[in-house]
């Protein structure tokens, strides 16, 4: 088994960074396939904590090739700051490859993201305001600028000359500051020079690695419920974090993708607006939020918290081809008298097992729960399934039963060492 896709199976922040870093110990290549610096992937090892935004989570291992694929939107300034931050902390020997086809985030994208949110008022998406939506919109609208342009001053100037008149009209219409070609060119062509050594056709690189039978980890960002196609639209991000998106976002054949590891918390969180059927409030929500340090890595917003939602997980499994699960932040649930898992929804008196397409329906569903006895023991030092309190064992097995998926990893703390592999599936 030489490729594994790490997919967020909820609304993001499931612990994808932690698991990618953990599995990267056995990998040759780590590829970030979509999203941009809206992601915040936390990695903790050797007493150090890192929060990666655009850089793949294999960056700490000098023997690993790290790829930023064509499906990403890359903010050149932020990416260079992130690299400088890593270098300042001693991460200086790394292998990084940036796709010449990835699109770049420019300052006007961020301005537009902020403005759209403001105009939407109480209908705002609650984006990370990193310009992700407007950059993907320009890509689809065929007025985006790519890494291959950025690193060639002639092409970059021409791309700006072609694009800025259109973008300036849009900015003007919204009452925002417009840009001159020189203003962006002078600053960003400097970033282009620094990024150029990393740039290549990453599809070719991956093809070579796949032919050598290298072990490749694809690191998704966000989560399936935030998918532009399958998520709780319009409260979603602007790319697809599913397993199916990987071949397109990386320029490889779909036949290479056959192992999709869904990362899920032992409960559910969501940051930003939008429906959240199993959401909790009050003391219970605070208890979980504080124990799980549920505050956004990127925006520091408090995350919304709820019980584990197996309707959402089953939906993610279906649309993303998840065949294994990694159960994260299991330690956070210790100390509760009772724990609940949502196994179905009720909509207008009928039991349903899938995510309805409209917000109207999704806002009306009533979660149906199985209630189980909780466990009081601290499980942060547990190193095997048998060391778990019996009720925690039952909880894990119940999640497997309700999601029809095998849990191959469970995690009892943020550190790399607090990871228990139940089945070695990335050999
Ligand atoms: P990602 O975006 O999916 O990579 O997840 P984030 O890094 O945004 O959020 C996950 C948070 O949970 C981070 O703060 C991690 O350090 C932390 N974390 C990951 N696994 C565990 C775990 O098993 N237990 C606890 N307590 N924290 C964890
Ligand atoms: P990682 O990879 C959690 C959410 C935002 C907002 C919606 C759209 O760390 O799991 P965007 O800025 O992408 O246009 O925002 O998506 N969102 C995330 N939530 N984790 C993320 O990434 C997210 N990336 C975007 O909060 O609701
Ligand atoms: Mg995150």
XYZ file of C-alpha atoms and ligand atoms in Angstrom:
483
model
C 0.000 0.000 0.000
C 1.994 2.971 -1.171
C -0.454 5.871 -1.135
C -2.686 7.140 1.646
C -4.962 10.152 1.481
C -5.462 11.935 4.789
C -8.937 13.473 4.675
C -10.721 15.613 7.244
C -14.053 13.865 7.694
C -15.882 16.608 9.602
C -15.692 20.421 9.441
C -11.893 20.738 9.593
C -9.383 20.796 12.465
C -9.734 17.064 13.072
C -5.996 16.558 13.609
C -4.899 16.037 9.989
C -1.567 17.738 10.686
C -0.827 15.473 13.635
C -1.634 12.279 11.708
C 0.178 13.387 8.538
C 3.280 14.104 10.628
C 2.907 10.740 12.385
C 2.511 8.750 9.153
C 5.183 10.852 7.443
C 7.740 8.971 9.559
C 7.131 6.111 7.115
C 6.646 8.143 3.931
C 8.868 9.294 1.080
C 6.618 12.093 -0.148
C 3.988 14.330 1.492
C 1.680 16.295 -0.796
C -0.677 19.149 0.137
C -3.316 18.936 -2.563
C -5.793 21.798 -2.030
C -6.670 24.848 0.035
C -4.198 27.438 1.128
C -3.355 29.299 4.287
C -6.928 28.991 5.507
C -5.604 25.702 6.925
C -3.868 25.498 10.266
C -2.251 22.130 10.931
C -0.779 21.671 14.392
C 2.141 19.318 14.941
C 3.704 18.582 18.318
C 6.849 16.546 18.936
C 9.987 16.737 21.075
C 8.444 19.457 23.248
C 7.907 21.744 20.258
C 4.664 22.843 18.671
C 4.343 23.993 15.067
C 1.280 25.396 13.280
C 1.635 24.900 9.532
C -0.551 26.843 7.135
C 0.475 26.091 3.538
C 3.624 24.009 3.942
C 3.106 20.208 3.927
C 3.439 18.432 7.268
C 6.400 16.315 6.122
C 8.669 19.366 6.219
C 10.380 18.345 9.488
C 11.969 15.291 7.927
C 14.910 16.122 5.599
C 14.456 12.838 3.713
C 10.899 13.578 2.663
C 9.903 15.346 -0.517
C 7.196 17.902 0.275
C 4.934 18.919 -2.571
C 2.547 21.865 -2.836
C 0.345 20.671 -5.669
C -1.543 22.414 -8.476
C -4.841 22.306 -6.562
C -3.528 24.682 -3.910
C -3.885 28.447 -3.796
C -0.622 29.850 -2.530
C -0.081 33.201 -0.880
C 3.574 33.839 -1.820
C 4.204 36.313 0.967
C 2.676 34.101 3.652
C 4.420 30.998 2.314
C 7.830 32.691 2.531
C 7.055 33.962 6.035
C 6.071 30.452 7.048
C 9.323 29.036 5.676
C 11.351 31.781 7.389
C 9.550 30.963 10.647
C 10.469 27.291 10.287
C 14.074 28.129 9.433
C 14.315 30.391 12.491
C 13.333 27.334 14.542
C 16.061 25.170 13.031
C 14.093 23.503 10.234
C 16.632 24.308 7.545
C 17.166 21.012 5.753
C 13.983 20.341 3.874
C 12.903 19.343 0.381
C 10.095 21.477 -1.012
C 8.511 21.429 -4.483
C 5.878 23.929 -5.587
C 3.595 23.306 -8.550
C 4.003 25.728 -11.442
C 0.230 25.390 -11.958
C -0.913 26.403 -8.463
C -2.733 29.734 -8.347
C -1.503 32.632 -6.254
C -3.354 34.709 -3.706
C -2.816 38.434 -4.240
C -3.740 41.322 -1.916
C -6.958 42.103 -3.785
C -8.233 38.585 -3.144
C -7.969 39.170 0.556
C -9.629 42.594 0.262
C -12.516 41.053 -1.681
C -12.909 38.191 0.823
C -13.309 40.744 3.620
C -15.704 42.907 1.615
C -17.998 40.019 0.549
C -18.219 38.910 4.153
C -19.073 42.423 5.260
C -21.774 42.829 2.623
C -23.291 39.478 3.512
C -23.846 40.771 7.053
C -25.560 38.133 9.173
C -25.423 35.755 6.185
C -21.613 35.809 6.242
C -19.777 32.499 5.787
C -17.303 33.225 8.568
C -14.331 32.733 6.252
C -10.744 32.913 7.428
C -10.449 36.113 5.333
C -7.309 34.819 3.652
C -8.648 35.468 0.135
C -9.176 31.771 -0.596
C -12.672 32.032 -2.153
C -11.830 34.966 -4.470
C -8.607 33.238 -5.631
C -10.422 30.023 -6.548
C -13.172 32.140 -8.169
C -10.564 33.837 -10.402
C -9.087 30.441 -11.278
C -12.478 29.171 -12.438
C -13.200 32.503 -14.127
C -9.888 32.151 -16.026
C -8.424 35.371 -14.681
C -6.155 33.799 -12.092
C -2.391 34.172 -11.932
C -0.277 31.093 -11.433
C 3.076 30.283 -9.851
C 4.566 29.805 -13.351
C 3.665 33.454 -14.078
C 4.876 34.742 -10.725
C 8.401 33.375 -11.185
C 8.851 34.846 -14.679
C 8.935 38.680 -14.459
C 7.806 39.156 -18.083
C 4.863 36.789 -17.719
C 3.969 38.168 -14.321
C 3.839 41.765 -15.540
C 1.734 40.741 -18.521
C -0.643 38.728 -16.309
C -1.084 41.717 -14.007
C -1.638 44.060 -16.967
C -4.351 41.738 -18.277
C -6.028 41.049 -14.948
C -5.838 44.235 -12.914
C -8.195 46.329 -15.072
C -10.931 43.740 -14.395
C -10.128 43.348 -10.720
C -9.874 47.109 -10.224
C -13.379 47.547 -11.644
C -14.654 45.013 -9.131
C -12.728 46.657 -6.286
C -14.000 50.103 -7.293
C -17.578 48.874 -7.443
C -17.280 47.630 -3.885
C -15.664 50.886 -2.729
C -12.279 49.255 -2.154
C -8.747 50.480 -2.865
C -7.508 49.710 -6.383
C -3.978 48.581 -7.310
C -1.412 49.590 -9.913
C 0.563 46.973 -11.815
C 3.831 48.319 -10.423
C 2.636 48.268 -6.866
C 1.976 44.523 -6.945
C 4.743 43.695 -9.420
C 7.510 45.349 -7.383
C 6.624 43.525 -4.198
C 5.547 40.150 -5.589
C 8.258 39.649 -8.213
C 10.693 39.670 -5.279
C 8.701 36.817 -3.711
C 8.727 35.129 -7.119
C 12.553 35.154 -7.154
C 12.652 33.472 -3.744
C 10.051 30.854 -4.648
C 11.524 30.034 -8.085
C 14.050 27.430 -6.854
C 11.187 25.327 -5.493
C 9.036 25.442 -8.614
C 8.559 22.500 -10.950
C 5.934 20.377 -12.653
C 4.888 18.441 -9.553
C 2.693 16.084 -11.588
C 5.846 14.799 -13.294
C 7.626 14.494 -9.974
C 4.733 12.475 -8.516
C 4.570 10.226 -11.557
C 8.255 9.393 -11.105
C 7.752 8.674 -7.407
C 4.676 6.539 -8.064
C 6.573 4.528 -10.660
C 9.343 3.932 -8.102
C 6.645 2.711 -5.703
C 7.508 5.449 -3.209
C 5.244 5.854 -0.213
C 3.134 8.920 -0.740
C 0.878 10.689 1.748
C -1.663 13.158 0.440
C -2.497 15.710 3.104
C -5.960 17.182 2.734
C -6.911 20.497 4.245
C -10.328 21.456 5.661
C -12.923 18.656 5.873
C -15.507 16.910 3.717
C -18.380 18.875 5.282
C -16.633 22.045 4.045
C -16.301 20.664 0.495
C -17.460 23.041 -2.235
C -19.468 20.212 -3.842
C -20.547 17.979 -0.979
C -20.388 20.253 2.077
C -23.043 22.359 3.762
C -23.149 24.837 0.873
C -22.794 27.823 0.922
C -21.137 27.516 4.343
C -18.119 25.776 2.862
C -14.640 26.519 1.612
C -13.915 26.948 -2.104
C -12.118 23.686 -2.864
C -12.833 19.992 -2.465
C -11.049 18.188 0.363
C -12.347 14.741 -0.671
C -10.253 11.747 -1.671
C -11.723 12.042 -5.156
C -10.236 15.523 -5.566
C -6.663 14.293 -5.105
C -5.952 13.026 -8.645
C -7.217 16.280 -10.160
C -5.486 18.467 -7.615
C -2.176 16.653 -8.011
C -2.122 15.623 -11.673
C -2.013 11.882 -11.094
C -4.169 8.963 -12.230
C -7.214 8.140 -10.062
C -6.109 4.506 -9.992
C -3.306 5.458 -7.598
C -5.810 6.417 -4.902
C -7.169 3.504 -2.973
C -6.578 4.200 0.684
C -8.395 7.071 2.266
C -7.892 7.652 5.974
C -10.663 9.777 7.439
C -9.537 11.859 10.393
C -12.280 12.511 12.931
C -12.491 13.925 16.396
C -14.207 11.876 19.097
C -16.749 14.724 19.022
C -17.439 17.460 16.450
C -16.271 21.044 16.035
C -16.977 23.725 13.504
C -15.449 27.182 13.139
C -17.339 29.750 11.102
C -21.060 29.949 10.385
C -23.438 27.321 9.026
C -25.595 24.418 10.179
C -24.310 22.103 12.892
C -26.991 19.569 13.946
C -25.243 18.123 17.026
C -24.028 21.474 18.385
C -23.902 21.841 22.170
C -23.996 24.924 24.313
C -23.603 25.790 27.966
C -21.388 23.937 30.421
C -20.969 20.809 28.347
C -19.758 22.784 25.323
C -17.395 24.806 27.523
C -16.048 21.645 29.143
C -15.161 20.107 25.773
C -13.919 23.403 24.302
C -11.540 24.043 27.191
C -10.243 20.458 27.457
C -9.720 20.295 23.698
C -8.298 23.854 23.463
C -10.867 24.398 20.748
C -9.788 27.780 19.454
C -8.953 28.300 15.772
C -5.296 27.826 14.774
C -5.610 30.506 12.082
C -8.180 32.991 13.392
C -8.157 32.118 17.146
C -11.974 32.062 17.067
C -13.597 29.766 19.667
C -14.711 26.647 17.843
C -18.324 25.530 18.056
C -18.551 22.138 19.765
C -20.991 19.206 19.542
C -21.422 15.448 19.917
C -19.976 13.090 17.338
C -22.227 13.049 14.270
C -22.193 9.690 12.498
C -24.650 10.894 9.841
C -21.998 13.420 8.767
C -19.247 10.789 9.111
C -21.119 8.256 6.989
C -21.779 10.932 4.417
C -18.067 11.822 4.385
C -17.215 8.141 4.073
C -19.510 7.797 1.079
C -18.559 10.897 -0.896
C -14.876 10.623 -0.091
C -14.297 6.873 -0.231
C -12.970 6.711 3.334
C -11.962 3.166 4.221
C -10.211 3.731 7.542
C -10.718 6.147 10.404
C -8.376 7.792 12.863
C -10.185 8.811 16.057
C -8.666 11.986 17.481
C -8.821 13.944 20.748
C -10.242 10.877 22.499
C -8.710 12.106 25.780
C -10.930 15.198 25.711
C -14.068 13.177 26.513
C -12.691 11.837 29.839
C -14.623 12.992 32.894
C -18.121 12.993 31.436
C -20.893 10.948 33.112
C -22.607 10.268 29.798
C -21.458 10.573 26.195
C -23.694 10.689 23.145
C -23.260 9.743 19.491
C -25.694 10.838 16.796
C -26.677 7.825 14.665
C -29.465 9.357 12.520
C -31.491 12.522 12.025
C -35.208 13.023 12.183
C -36.662 15.327 9.538
C -40.356 16.134 9.543
C -41.095 12.995 11.537
C -39.017 10.711 9.276
C -35.701 9.088 10.156
C -32.944 9.967 7.681
C -29.331 8.835 7.389
C -27.859 11.377 5.053
C -27.141 15.106 4.841
C -30.002 16.939 3.119
C -29.004 19.283 0.314
C -30.772 22.405 1.497
C -29.917 24.560 4.473
C -33.606 24.809 5.193
C -33.834 21.063 5.800
C -30.455 20.767 7.482
C -31.437 23.450 9.969
C -34.607 21.512 10.829
C -33.091 18.059 11.418
C -33.204 16.687 14.929
C -30.255 14.454 15.838
C -31.084 11.045 17.300
C -28.528 9.839 19.840
C -27.253 6.692 21.458
C -26.263 7.537 24.988
C -23.451 5.653 26.644
C -21.746 5.719 30.028
C -18.654 7.896 30.048
C -15.301 7.256 31.737
C -13.504 9.259 34.396
C -9.939 8.082 33.845
C -7.274 10.244 32.239
C -6.308 8.353 29.076
C -3.476 10.582 27.881
C -0.841 7.941 28.779
C -2.635 4.970 27.275
C -0.508 3.069 24.767
C -2.877 0.275 23.660
C -6.550 -0.476 23.158
C -6.615 -2.813 26.165
C -5.392 -0.028 28.487
C -8.448 2.075 27.675
C -11.231 2.098 30.281
C -13.957 -0.345 29.263
C -16.431 2.450 28.495
C -13.918 4.166 26.203
C -13.378 0.828 24.427
C -17.139 0.544 23.985
C -17.296 4.093 22.621
C -14.611 3.363 20.023
C -16.320 0.153 18.931
C -19.661 1.973 18.696
C -18.117 4.560 16.363
C -16.810 1.737 14.164
C -20.219 0.089 14.132
C -22.122 3.286 13.313
C -19.697 4.422 10.623
C -19.033 0.963 9.153
C -15.347 1.871 9.215
C -12.336 0.389 10.893
C -10.545 2.671 13.354
C -6.863 2.056 12.691
C -5.473 4.845 14.877
C -6.661 6.586 18.006
C -5.063 9.638 19.544
C -4.966 10.630 23.210
C -3.034 13.906 23.120
C -1.409 16.378 20.738
C 2.071 14.821 20.872
C 3.358 12.527 18.137
C 3.908 9.875 20.828
C 0.287 10.008 21.984
C -0.789 8.078 18.899
C -1.910 4.467 19.052
C -1.844 2.512 15.836
C -4.273 -0.416 16.033
C -3.376 -1.735 12.607
C -0.276 -0.999 10.594
C -1.915 -0.007 7.339
C 0.797 2.183 5.764
C 3.485 -0.447 5.368
P -5.959 20.014 11.509
O -6.342 21.325 10.895
O -6.878 18.920 11.097
O -4.525 19.662 11.304
O -6.183 20.182 13.078
P -5.724 21.428 13.977
O -4.265 21.352 14.204
O -6.267 22.706 13.450
O -6.535 21.148 15.301
C -6.355 19.982 16.035
C -5.931 20.378 17.463
O -6.012 19.270 18.325
C -4.491 20.846 17.544
O -4.389 21.803 18.553
C -3.739 19.575 17.930
O -2.530 19.832 18.624
C -4.729 18.954 18.855
N -4.728 17.494 18.918
C -4.552 16.600 17.907
N -4.769 15.348 18.363
C -5.082 15.471 19.675
C -5.460 14.537 20.693
O -5.578 13.334 20.463
N -5.753 15.047 21.923
C -5.678 16.369 22.213
N -5.960 16.766 23.443
N -5.331 17.266 21.283
C -5.049 16.821 20.040
P -7.903 22.950 8.412
O -7.112 22.436 7.264
C -11.619 24.595 9.925
C -13.812 27.264 7.248
C -13.926 28.701 7.681
C -15.274 29.037 7.085
C -15.251 28.280 5.747
C -14.796 29.130 4.553
O -7.093 23.574 9.486
O -8.848 21.901 8.922
P -12.445 30.022 3.753
O -11.475 30.968 4.409
O -11.851 28.698 3.430
O -13.138 30.634 2.581
O -13.594 29.793 4.860
O -14.348 27.222 5.930
N -12.431 26.739 7.175
C -11.908 25.916 8.079
N -12.408 25.449 9.241
N -10.405 24.197 9.501
C -9.910 24.645 8.323
O -8.763 24.163 7.785
C -10.643 25.569 7.579
N -10.428 26.218 6.408
C -11.545 26.920 6.159
O -13.926 28.837 9.067
O -16.302 28.481 7.854
Mg -6.769 23.281 11.485
